Amino acid sequence: ADDDLAAVFGVKAGTRLIERRYRTRRRSENGPFSLISSYLVHDVVSTNPDLLDAANEPWPGGTQNQLYTVGIELGSVEEQVTARPPTVEEA
């Protein structure tokens, strides 16, 4: 985890995270509709080896269900949405 992600997760910088990137698109457009990055703390979810395998994505029930499989039930979810112009490859 870099300093920013470490602060969000309440862990030390350098803590191992699992990052999943998702790209959604509309059928009528060539470029992506959204680019999503999702993170899990490796040591928290490593008790379920299925969560470590990117081939199992997308996970039914999403991140909330992934955490449930290791005994974590969420009381709330906080999302951060940002925007930027597309890169040449994305446009």
PDB file of N, CA and C in Angstrom:
ATOM      1  N   ALA A   1       0.844  -1.184   0.000  1.00  0.00           N
ATOM      2  CA  ALA A   1       0.000   0.000   0.000  1.00  0.00           C
ATOM      3  C   ALA A   1       0.883   1.239   0.000  1.00  0.00           C
ATOM      4  N   ASP A   2       0.557   2.171  -0.884  1.00  0.00           N
ATOM      5  CA  ASP A   2       1.262   3.440  -0.829  1.00  0.00           C
ATOM      6  C   ASP A   2       0.727   4.220   0.371  1.00  0.00           C
ATOM      7  N   ASP A   3       1.271   5.393   0.617  1.00  0.00           N
ATOM      8  CA  ASP A   3       0.874   6.163   1.797  1.00  0.00           C
ATOM      9  C   ASP A   3      -0.619   6.471   1.817  1.00  0.00           C
ATOM     10  N   ASP A   4      -1.185   6.841   0.665  1.00  0.00           N
ATOM     11  CA  ASP A   4      -2.608   7.194   0.612  1.00  0.00           C
ATOM     12  C   ASP A   4      -3.502   5.995   0.915  1.00  0.00           C
ATOM     13  N   LEU A   5      -3.240   4.865   0.275  1.00  0.00           N
ATOM     14  CA  LEU A   5      -4.057   3.671   0.524  1.00  0.00           C
ATOM     15  C   LEU A   5      -3.848   3.144   1.936  1.00  0.00           C
ATOM     16  N   ALA A   6      -2.631   3.232   2.442  1.00  0.00           N
ATOM     17  CA  ALA A   6      -2.368   2.796   3.816  1.00  0.00           C
ATOM     18  C   ALA A   6      -3.215   3.606   4.790  1.00  0.00           C
ATOM     19  N   ALA A   7      -3.327   4.906   4.559  1.00  0.00           N
ATOM     20  CA  ALA A   7      -4.144   5.753   5.435  1.00  0.00           C
ATOM     21  C   ALA A   7      -5.618   5.364   5.358  1.00  0.00           C
ATOM     22  N   VAL A   8      -6.107   5.071   4.169  1.00  0.00           N
ATOM     23  CA  VAL A   8      -7.511   4.676   3.998  1.00  0.00           C
ATOM     24  C   VAL A   8      -7.801   3.374   4.735  1.00  0.00           C
ATOM     25  N   PHE A   9      -6.903   2.410   4.625  1.00  0.00           N
ATOM     26  CA  PHE A   9      -7.110   1.095   5.233  1.00  0.00           C
ATOM     27  C   PHE A   9      -6.644   1.015   6.680  1.00  0.00           C
ATOM     28  N   GLY A  10      -5.956   2.046   7.154  1.00  0.00           N
ATOM     29  CA  GLY A  10      -5.463   2.019   8.531  1.00  0.00           C
ATOM     30  C   GLY A  10      -4.357   1.004   8.737  1.00  0.00           C
ATOM     31  N   VAL A  11      -3.499   0.844   7.724  1.00  0.00           N
ATOM     32  CA  VAL A  11      -2.379  -0.095   7.790  1.00  0.00           C
ATOM     33  C   VAL A  11      -1.086   0.666   7.515  1.00  0.00           C
ATOM     34  N   LYS A  12       0.039   0.001   7.714  1.00  0.00           N
ATOM     35  CA  LYS A  12       1.336   0.615   7.439  1.00  0.00           C
ATOM     36  C   LYS A  12       1.583   0.684   5.933  1.00  0.00           C
ATOM     37  N   ALA A  13       2.269   1.739   5.507  1.00  0.00           N
ATOM     38  CA  ALA A  13       2.685   1.828   4.109  1.00  0.00           C
ATOM     39  C   ALA A  13       3.524   0.597   3.787  1.00  0.00           C
ATOM     40  N   GLY A  14       3.325   0.047   2.614  1.00  0.00           N
ATOM     41  CA  GLY A  14       4.031  -1.162   2.213  1.00  0.00           C
ATOM     42  C   GLY A  14       3.254  -2.436   2.477  1.00  0.00           C
ATOM     43  N   THR A  15       2.132  -2.332   3.217  1.00  0.00           N
ATOM     44  CA  THR A  15       1.289  -3.505   3.459  1.00  0.00           C
ATOM     45  C   THR A  15       0.794  -4.054   2.118  1.00  0.00           C
ATOM     46  N   ARG A  16       0.795  -5.358   1.985  1.00  0.00           N
ATOM     47  CA  ARG A  16       0.387  -5.994   0.731  1.00  0.00           C
ATOM     48  C   ARG A  16      -1.121  -5.885   0.531  1.00  0.00           C
ATOM     49  N   LEU A  17      -1.510  -5.357  -0.622  1.00  0.00           N
ATOM     50  CA  LEU A  17      -2.914  -5.248  -0.999  1.00  0.00           C
ATOM     51  C   LEU A  17      -3.157  -6.084  -2.250  1.00  0.00           C
ATOM     52  N   ILE A  18      -4.392  -6.518  -2.406  1.00  0.00           N
ATOM     53  CA  ILE A  18      -4.832  -7.142  -3.650  1.00  0.00           C
ATOM     54  C   ILE A  18      -5.585  -6.060  -4.405  1.00  0.00           C
ATOM     55  N   GLU A  19      -5.178  -5.808  -5.631  1.00  0.00           N
ATOM     56  CA  GLU A  19      -5.852  -4.807  -6.454  1.00  0.00           C
ATOM     57  C   GLU A  19      -6.551  -5.504  -7.607  1.00  0.00           C
ATOM     58  N   ARG A  20      -7.800  -5.156  -7.793  1.00  0.00           N
ATOM     59  CA  ARG A  20      -8.562  -5.650  -8.936  1.00  0.00           C
ATOM     60  C   ARG A  20      -8.980  -4.430  -9.755  1.00  0.00           C
ATOM     61  N   ARG A  21      -8.807  -4.526 -11.066  1.00  0.00           N
ATOM     62  CA  ARG A  21      -9.209  -3.439 -11.958  1.00  0.00           C
ATOM     63  C   ARG A  21     -10.313  -3.944 -12.873  1.00  0.00           C
ATOM     64  N   TYR A  22     -11.336  -3.131 -12.971  1.00  0.00           N
ATOM     65  CA  TYR A  22     -12.487  -3.479 -13.801  1.00  0.00           C
ATOM     66  C   TYR A  22     -12.691  -2.374 -14.828  1.00  0.00           C
ATOM     67  N   ARG A  23     -13.074  -2.767 -16.012  1.00  0.00           N
ATOM     68  CA  ARG A  23     -13.370  -1.813 -17.075  1.00  0.00           C
ATOM     69  C   ARG A  23     -14.767  -2.140 -17.581  1.00  0.00           C
ATOM     70  N   THR A  24     -15.631  -1.155 -17.567  1.00  0.00           N
ATOM     71  CA  THR A  24     -16.969  -1.353 -18.120  1.00  0.00           C
ATOM     72  C   THR A  24     -17.098  -0.482 -19.359  1.00  0.00           C
ATOM     73  N   ARG A  25     -17.942  -0.913 -20.260  1.00  0.00           N
ATOM     74  CA  ARG A  25     -18.141  -0.117 -21.470  1.00  0.00           C
ATOM     75  C   ARG A  25     -19.578  -0.257 -21.942  1.00  0.00           C
ATOM     76  N   ARG A  26     -19.964   0.703 -22.743  1.00  0.00           N
ATOM     77  CA  ARG A  26     -21.274   0.651 -23.379  1.00  0.00           C
ATOM     78  C   ARG A  26     -21.107   0.027 -24.758  1.00  0.00           C
ATOM     79  N   ARG A  27     -22.071  -0.751 -25.151  1.00  0.00           N
ATOM     80  CA  ARG A  27     -21.980  -1.415 -26.459  1.00  0.00           C
ATOM     81  C   ARG A  27     -21.843  -0.412 -27.603  1.00  0.00           C
ATOM     82  N   SER A  28     -22.453   0.751 -27.436  1.00  0.00           N
ATOM     83  CA  SER A  28     -22.458   1.741 -28.515  1.00  0.00           C
ATOM     84  C   SER A  28     -21.168   2.556 -28.592  1.00  0.00           C
ATOM     85  N   GLU A  29     -20.240   2.361 -27.657  1.00  0.00           N
ATOM     86  CA  GLU A  29     -19.016   3.159 -27.629  1.00  0.00           C
ATOM     87  C   GLU A  29     -17.786   2.255 -27.608  1.00  0.00           C
ATOM     88  N   ASN A  30     -16.697   2.752 -28.170  1.00  0.00           N
ATOM     89  CA  ASN A  30     -15.455   1.988 -28.182  1.00  0.00           C
ATOM     90  C   ASN A  30     -14.681   2.121 -26.879  1.00  0.00           C
ATOM     91  N   GLY A  31     -14.685   3.302 -26.297  1.00  0.00           N
ATOM     92  CA  GLY A  31     -13.910   3.552 -25.082  1.00  0.00           C
ATOM     93  C   GLY A  31     -14.619   3.045 -23.847  1.00  0.00           C
ATOM     94  N   PRO A  32     -13.904   2.971 -22.738  1.00  0.00           N
ATOM     95  CA  PRO A  32     -14.507   2.488 -21.495  1.00  0.00           C
ATOM     96  C   PRO A  32     -15.507   3.485 -20.929  1.00  0.00           C
ATOM     97  N   PHE A  33     -16.539   2.973 -20.303  1.00  0.00           N
ATOM     98  CA  PHE A  33     -17.516   3.790 -19.590  1.00  0.00           C
ATOM     99  C   PHE A  33     -16.981   4.127 -18.208  1.00  0.00           C
ATOM    100  N   SER A  34     -16.316   3.156 -17.587  1.00  0.00           N
ATOM    101  CA  SER A  34     -15.707   3.403 -16.278  1.00  0.00           C
ATOM    102  C   SER A  34     -14.513   2.480 -16.083  1.00  0.00           C
ATOM    103  N   LEU A  35     -13.568   2.960 -15.306  1.00  0.00           N
ATOM    104  CA  LEU A  35     -12.407   2.181 -14.889  1.00  0.00           C
ATOM    105  C   LEU A  35     -12.454   2.142 -13.373  1.00  0.00           C
ATOM    106  N   ILE A  36     -12.450   0.960 -12.800  1.00  0.00           N
ATOM    107  CA  ILE A  36     -12.632   0.811 -11.357  1.00  0.00           C
ATOM    108  C   ILE A  36     -11.453   0.053 -10.778  1.00  0.00           C
ATOM    109  N   SER A  37     -10.912   0.579  -9.681  1.00  0.00           N
ATOM    110  CA  SER A  37      -9.886  -0.134  -8.914  1.00  0.00           C
ATOM    111  C   SER A  37     -10.478  -0.471  -7.560  1.00  0.00           C
ATOM    112  N   SER A  38     -10.319  -1.715  -7.155  1.00  0.00           N
ATOM    113  CA  SER A  38     -10.828  -2.190  -5.873  1.00  0.00           C
ATOM    114  C   SER A  38      -9.676  -2.854  -5.131  1.00  0.00           C
ATOM    115  N   TYR A  39      -9.591  -2.622  -3.821  1.00  0.00           N
ATOM    116  CA  TYR A  39      -8.472  -3.132  -3.038  1.00  0.00           C
ATOM    117  C   TYR A  39      -8.962  -3.925  -1.834  1.00  0.00           C
ATOM    118  N   LEU A  40      -8.226  -4.980  -1.502  1.00  0.00           N
ATOM    119  CA  LEU A  40      -8.429  -5.751  -0.276  1.00  0.00           C
ATOM    120  C   LEU A  40      -7.071  -5.940   0.379  1.00  0.00           C
ATOM    121  N   VAL A  41      -7.028  -5.944   1.706  1.00  0.00           N
ATOM    122  CA  VAL A  41      -5.775  -6.195   2.419  1.00  0.00           C
ATOM    123  C   VAL A  41      -5.487  -7.690   2.337  1.00  0.00           C
ATOM    124  N   HIS A  42      -4.359  -8.040   1.751  1.00  0.00           N
ATOM    125  CA  HIS A  42      -4.010  -9.437   1.496  1.00  0.00           C
ATOM    126  C   HIS A  42      -4.107 -10.293   2.753  1.00  0.00           C
ATOM    127  N   ASP A  43      -3.491  -9.861   3.839  1.00  0.00           N
ATOM    128  CA  ASP A  43      -3.468 -10.687   5.053  1.00  0.00           C
ATOM    129  C   ASP A  43      -4.855 -10.895   5.652  1.00  0.00           C
ATOM    130  N   VAL A  44      -5.784  -9.982   5.372  1.00  0.00           N
ATOM    131  CA  VAL A  44      -7.147 -10.110   5.900  1.00  0.00           C
ATOM    132  C   VAL A  44      -7.920 -11.182   5.140  1.00  0.00           C
ATOM    133  N   VAL A  45      -7.727 -11.259   3.828  1.00  0.00           N
ATOM    134  CA  VAL A  45      -8.536 -12.177   3.014  1.00  0.00           C
ATOM    135  C   VAL A  45      -7.812 -13.464   2.634  1.00  0.00           C
ATOM    136  N   SER A  46      -6.555 -13.607   3.009  1.00  0.00           N
ATOM    137  CA  SER A  46      -5.779 -14.775   2.574  1.00  0.00           C
ATOM    138  C   SER A  46      -6.268 -16.086   3.178  1.00  0.00           C
ATOM    139  N   THR A  47      -7.147 -16.025   4.184  1.00  0.00           N
ATOM    140  CA  THR A  47      -7.693 -17.261   4.745  1.00  0.00           C
ATOM    141  C   THR A  47      -8.642 -17.957   3.767  1.00  0.00           C
ATOM    142  N   ASN A  48      -9.093 -17.231   2.735  1.00  0.00           N
ATOM    143  CA  ASN A  48      -9.904 -17.829   1.673  1.00  0.00           C
ATOM    144  C   ASN A  48      -9.088 -17.762   0.380  1.00  0.00           C
ATOM    145  N   PRO A  49      -8.360 -18.822   0.035  1.00  0.00           N
ATOM    146  CA  PRO A  49      -7.494 -18.800  -1.150  1.00  0.00           C
ATOM    147  C   PRO A  49      -8.220 -18.446  -2.447  1.00  0.00           C
ATOM    148  N   ASP A  50      -9.521 -18.713  -2.522  1.00  0.00           N
ATOM    149  CA  ASP A  50     -10.271 -18.366  -3.728  1.00  0.00           C
ATOM    150  C   ASP A  50     -10.247 -16.863  -3.989  1.00  0.00           C
ATOM    151  N   LEU A  51     -10.122 -16.066  -2.928  1.00  0.00           N
ATOM    152  CA  LEU A  51     -10.100 -14.614  -3.093  1.00  0.00           C
ATOM    153  C   LEU A  51      -8.782 -14.122  -3.681  1.00  0.00           C
ATOM    154  N   LEU A  52      -7.752 -14.933  -3.612  1.00  0.00           N
ATOM    155  CA  LEU A  52      -6.441 -14.533  -4.113  1.00  0.00           C
ATOM    156  C   LEU A  52      -6.283 -14.798  -5.606  1.00  0.00           C
ATOM    157  N   ASP A  53      -7.211 -15.529  -6.186  1.00  0.00           N
ATOM    158  CA  ASP A  53      -7.135 -15.917  -7.595  1.00  0.00           C
ATOM    159  C   ASP A  53      -7.986 -14.978  -8.451  1.00  0.00           C
ATOM    160  N   ALA A  54      -7.330 -14.143  -9.241  1.00  0.00           N
ATOM    161  CA  ALA A  54      -8.044 -13.178 -10.083  1.00  0.00           C
ATOM    162  C   ALA A  54      -8.972 -13.863 -11.084  1.00  0.00           C
ATOM    163  N   ALA A  55      -8.725 -15.133 -11.381  1.00  0.00           N
ATOM    164  CA  ALA A  55      -9.583 -15.863 -12.318  1.00  0.00           C
ATOM    165  C   ALA A  55     -11.000 -16.040 -11.765  1.00  0.00           C
ATOM    166  N   ASN A  56     -11.174 -15.865 -10.461  1.00  0.00           N
ATOM    167  CA  ASN A  56     -12.499 -15.995  -9.850  1.00  0.00           C
ATOM    168  C   ASN A  56     -13.319 -14.707  -9.932  1.00  0.00           C
ATOM    169  N   GLU A  57     -12.764 -13.673 -10.517  1.00  0.00           N
ATOM    170  CA  GLU A  57     -13.471 -12.403 -10.668  1.00  0.00           C
ATOM    171  C   GLU A  57     -14.294 -12.413 -11.944  1.00  0.00           C
ATOM    172  N   PRO A  58     -15.405 -11.719 -12.008  1.00  0.00           N
ATOM    173  CA  PRO A  58     -16.016 -10.987 -10.907  1.00  0.00           C
ATOM    174  C   PRO A  58     -16.659 -11.942  -9.906  1.00  0.00           C
ATOM    175  N   TRP A  59     -16.550 -11.606  -8.655  1.00  0.00           N
ATOM    176  CA  TRP A  59     -17.047 -12.427  -7.561  1.00  0.00           C
ATOM    177  C   TRP A  59     -18.532 -12.167  -7.358  1.00  0.00           C
ATOM    178  N   PRO A  60     -19.360 -13.210  -7.343  1.00  0.00           N
ATOM    179  CA  PRO A  60     -20.792 -12.999  -7.085  1.00  0.00           C
ATOM    180  C   PRO A  60     -21.002 -12.287  -5.748  1.00  0.00           C
ATOM    181  N   GLY A  61     -21.748 -11.217  -5.767  1.00  0.00           N
ATOM    182  CA  GLY A  61     -21.991 -10.452  -4.549  1.00  0.00           C
ATOM    183  C   GLY A  61     -20.928  -9.400  -4.282  1.00  0.00           C
ATOM    184  N   GLY A  62     -19.910  -9.339  -5.136  1.00  0.00           N
ATOM    185  CA  GLY A  62     -18.910  -8.288  -5.050  1.00  0.00           C
ATOM    186  C   GLY A  62     -18.023  -8.353  -3.818  1.00  0.00           C
ATOM    187  N   THR A  63     -17.381  -7.233  -3.551  1.00  0.00           N
ATOM    188  CA  THR A  63     -16.434  -7.137  -2.442  1.00  0.00           C
ATOM    189  C   THR A  63     -17.094  -7.445  -1.107  1.00  0.00           C
ATOM    190  N   GLN A  64     -18.329  -7.000  -0.937  1.00  0.00           N
ATOM    191  CA  GLN A  64     -19.020  -7.253   0.329  1.00  0.00           C
ATOM    192  C   GLN A  64     -19.116  -8.754   0.595  1.00  0.00           C
ATOM    193  N   ASN A  65     -19.440  -9.532  -0.407  1.00  0.00           N
ATOM    194  CA  ASN A  65     -19.529 -10.981  -0.228  1.00  0.00           C
ATOM    195  C   ASN A  65     -18.148 -11.608  -0.064  1.00  0.00           C
ATOM    196  N   GLN A  66     -17.145 -11.071  -0.741  1.00  0.00           N
ATOM    197  CA  GLN A  66     -15.784 -11.572  -0.554  1.00  0.00           C
ATOM    198  C   GLN A  66     -15.387 -11.451   0.917  1.00  0.00           C
ATOM    199  N   LEU A  67     -15.645 -10.297   1.502  1.00  0.00           N
ATOM    200  CA  LEU A  67     -15.294 -10.092   2.909  1.00  0.00           C
ATOM    201  C   LEU A  67     -16.118 -10.991   3.826  1.00  0.00           C
ATOM    202  N   TYR A  68     -17.369 -11.209   3.475  1.00  0.00           N
ATOM    203  CA  TYR A  68     -18.231 -12.078   4.283  1.00  0.00           C
ATOM    204  C   TYR A  68     -17.653 -13.489   4.377  1.00  0.00           C
ATOM    205  N   THR A  69     -16.997 -13.955   3.297  1.00  0.00           N
ATOM    206  CA  THR A  69     -16.441 -15.312   3.306  1.00  0.00           C
ATOM    207  C   THR A  69     -15.287 -15.467   4.287  1.00  0.00           C
ATOM    208  N   VAL A  70     -14.721 -14.359   4.752  1.00  0.00           N
ATOM    209  CA  VAL A  70     -13.643 -14.425   5.751  1.00  0.00           C
ATOM    210  C   VAL A  70     -14.110 -13.862   7.091  1.00  0.00           C
ATOM    211  N   GLY A  71     -15.438 -13.787   7.270  1.00  0.00           N
ATOM    212  CA  GLY A  71     -15.991 -13.416   8.565  1.00  0.00           C
ATOM    213  C   GLY A  71     -16.158 -11.934   8.821  1.00  0.00           C
ATOM    214  N   ILE A  72     -16.121 -11.115   7.784  1.00  0.00           N
ATOM    215  CA  ILE A  72     -16.271  -9.664   7.955  1.00  0.00           C
ATOM    216  C   ILE A  72     -17.608  -9.236   7.375  1.00  0.00           C
ATOM    217  N   GLU A  73     -18.436  -8.615   8.213  1.00  0.00           N
ATOM    218  CA  GLU A  73     -19.700  -8.054   7.754  1.00  0.00           C
ATOM    219  C   GLU A  73     -19.590  -6.540   7.805  1.00  0.00           C
ATOM    220  N   LEU A  74     -19.951  -5.883   6.710  1.00  0.00           N
ATOM    221  CA  LEU A  74     -19.820  -4.436   6.612  1.00  0.00           C
ATOM    222  C   LEU A  74     -21.037  -3.727   7.184  1.00  0.00           C
ATOM    223  N   GLY A  75     -20.764  -2.630   7.889  1.00  0.00           N
ATOM    224  CA  GLY A  75     -21.840  -1.780   8.378  1.00  0.00           C
ATOM    225  C   GLY A  75     -22.107  -0.628   7.426  1.00  0.00           C
ATOM    226  N   SER A  76     -21.092  -0.251   6.651  1.00  0.00           N
ATOM    227  CA  SER A  76     -21.236   0.822   5.669  1.00  0.00           C
ATOM    228  C   SER A  76     -20.144   0.672   4.613  1.00  0.00           C
ATOM    229  N   VAL A  77     -20.339   1.360   3.507  1.00  0.00           N
ATOM    230  CA  VAL A  77     -19.380   1.348   2.406  1.00  0.00           C
ATOM    231  C   VAL A  77     -19.088   2.793   2.034  1.00  0.00           C
ATOM    232  N   GLU A  78     -17.820   3.108   1.838  1.00  0.00           N
ATOM    233  CA  GLU A  78     -17.424   4.445   1.400  1.00  0.00           C
ATOM    234  C   GLU A  78     -16.733   4.309   0.055  1.00  0.00           C
ATOM    235  N   GLU A  79     -17.210   5.060  -0.920  1.00  0.00           N
ATOM    236  CA  GLU A  79     -16.614   5.023  -2.247  1.00  0.00           C
ATOM    237  C   GLU A  79     -16.046   6.391  -2.577  1.00  0.00           C
ATOM    238  N   GLN A  80     -14.983   6.403  -3.357  1.00  0.00           N
ATOM    239  CA  GLN A  80     -14.394   7.649  -3.827  1.00  0.00           C
ATOM    240  C   GLN A  80     -14.460   7.641  -5.342  1.00  0.00           C
ATOM    241  N   VAL A  81     -15.067   8.668  -5.900  1.00  0.00           N
ATOM    242  CA  VAL A  81     -15.215   8.768  -7.345  1.00  0.00           C
ATOM    243  C   VAL A  81     -14.354   9.925  -7.833  1.00  0.00           C
ATOM    244  N   THR A  82     -13.536   9.665  -8.830  1.00  0.00           N
ATOM    245  CA  THR A  82     -12.714  10.706  -9.436  1.00  0.00           C
ATOM    246  C   THR A  82     -12.911  10.660 -10.942  1.00  0.00           C
ATOM    247  N   ALA A  83     -12.517  11.716 -11.605  1.00  0.00           N
ATOM    248  CA  ALA A  83     -12.634  11.774 -13.061  1.00  0.00           C
ATOM    249  C   ALA A  83     -11.397  12.453 -13.631  1.00  0.00           C
ATOM    250  N   ARG A  84     -11.082  12.099 -14.857  1.00  0.00           N
ATOM    251  CA  ARG A  84      -9.965  12.705 -15.577  1.00  0.00           C
ATOM    252  C   ARG A  84     -10.245  12.574 -17.063  1.00  0.00           C
ATOM    253  N   PRO A  85      -9.563  13.359 -17.877  1.00  0.00           N
ATOM    254  CA  PRO A  85      -9.724  13.176 -19.318  1.00  0.00           C
ATOM    255  C   PRO A  85      -9.169  11.803 -19.722  1.00  0.00           C
ATOM    256  N   PRO A  86      -9.673  11.217 -20.800  1.00  0.00           N
ATOM    257  CA  PRO A  86      -9.166   9.910 -21.224  1.00  0.00           C
ATOM    258  C   PRO A  86      -7.749  10.020 -21.776  1.00  0.00           C
ATOM    259  N   THR A  87      -7.005   8.940 -21.643  1.00  0.00           N
ATOM    260  CA  THR A  87      -5.695   8.866 -22.284  1.00  0.00           C
ATOM    261  C   THR A  87      -5.907   8.613 -23.771  1.00  0.00           C
ATOM    262  N   VAL A  88      -4.856   8.707 -24.553  1.00  0.00           N
ATOM    263  CA  VAL A  88      -4.953   8.458 -25.994  1.00  0.00           C
ATOM    264  C   VAL A  88      -5.466   7.046 -26.248  1.00  0.00           C
ATOM    265  N   GLU A  89      -4.975   6.065 -25.464  1.00  0.00           N
ATOM    266  CA  GLU A  89      -5.398   4.677 -25.652  1.00  0.00           C
ATOM    267  C   GLU A  89      -6.869   4.476 -25.303  1.00  0.00           C
ATOM    268  N   GLU A  90      -7.382   5.240 -24.345  1.00  0.00           N
ATOM    269  CA  GLU A  90      -8.767   5.076 -23.899  1.00  0.00           C
ATOM    270  C   GLU A  90      -9.761   5.825 -24.777  1.00  0.00           C
ATOM    271  N   ALA A  91      -9.309   6.873 -25.429  1.00  0.00           N
ATOM    272  CA  ALA A  91     -10.229   7.728 -26.193  1.00  0.00           C
ATOM    273  C   ALA A  91     -10.730   7.034 -27.445  1.00  0.00           C
TER     274      ALA A  91
END
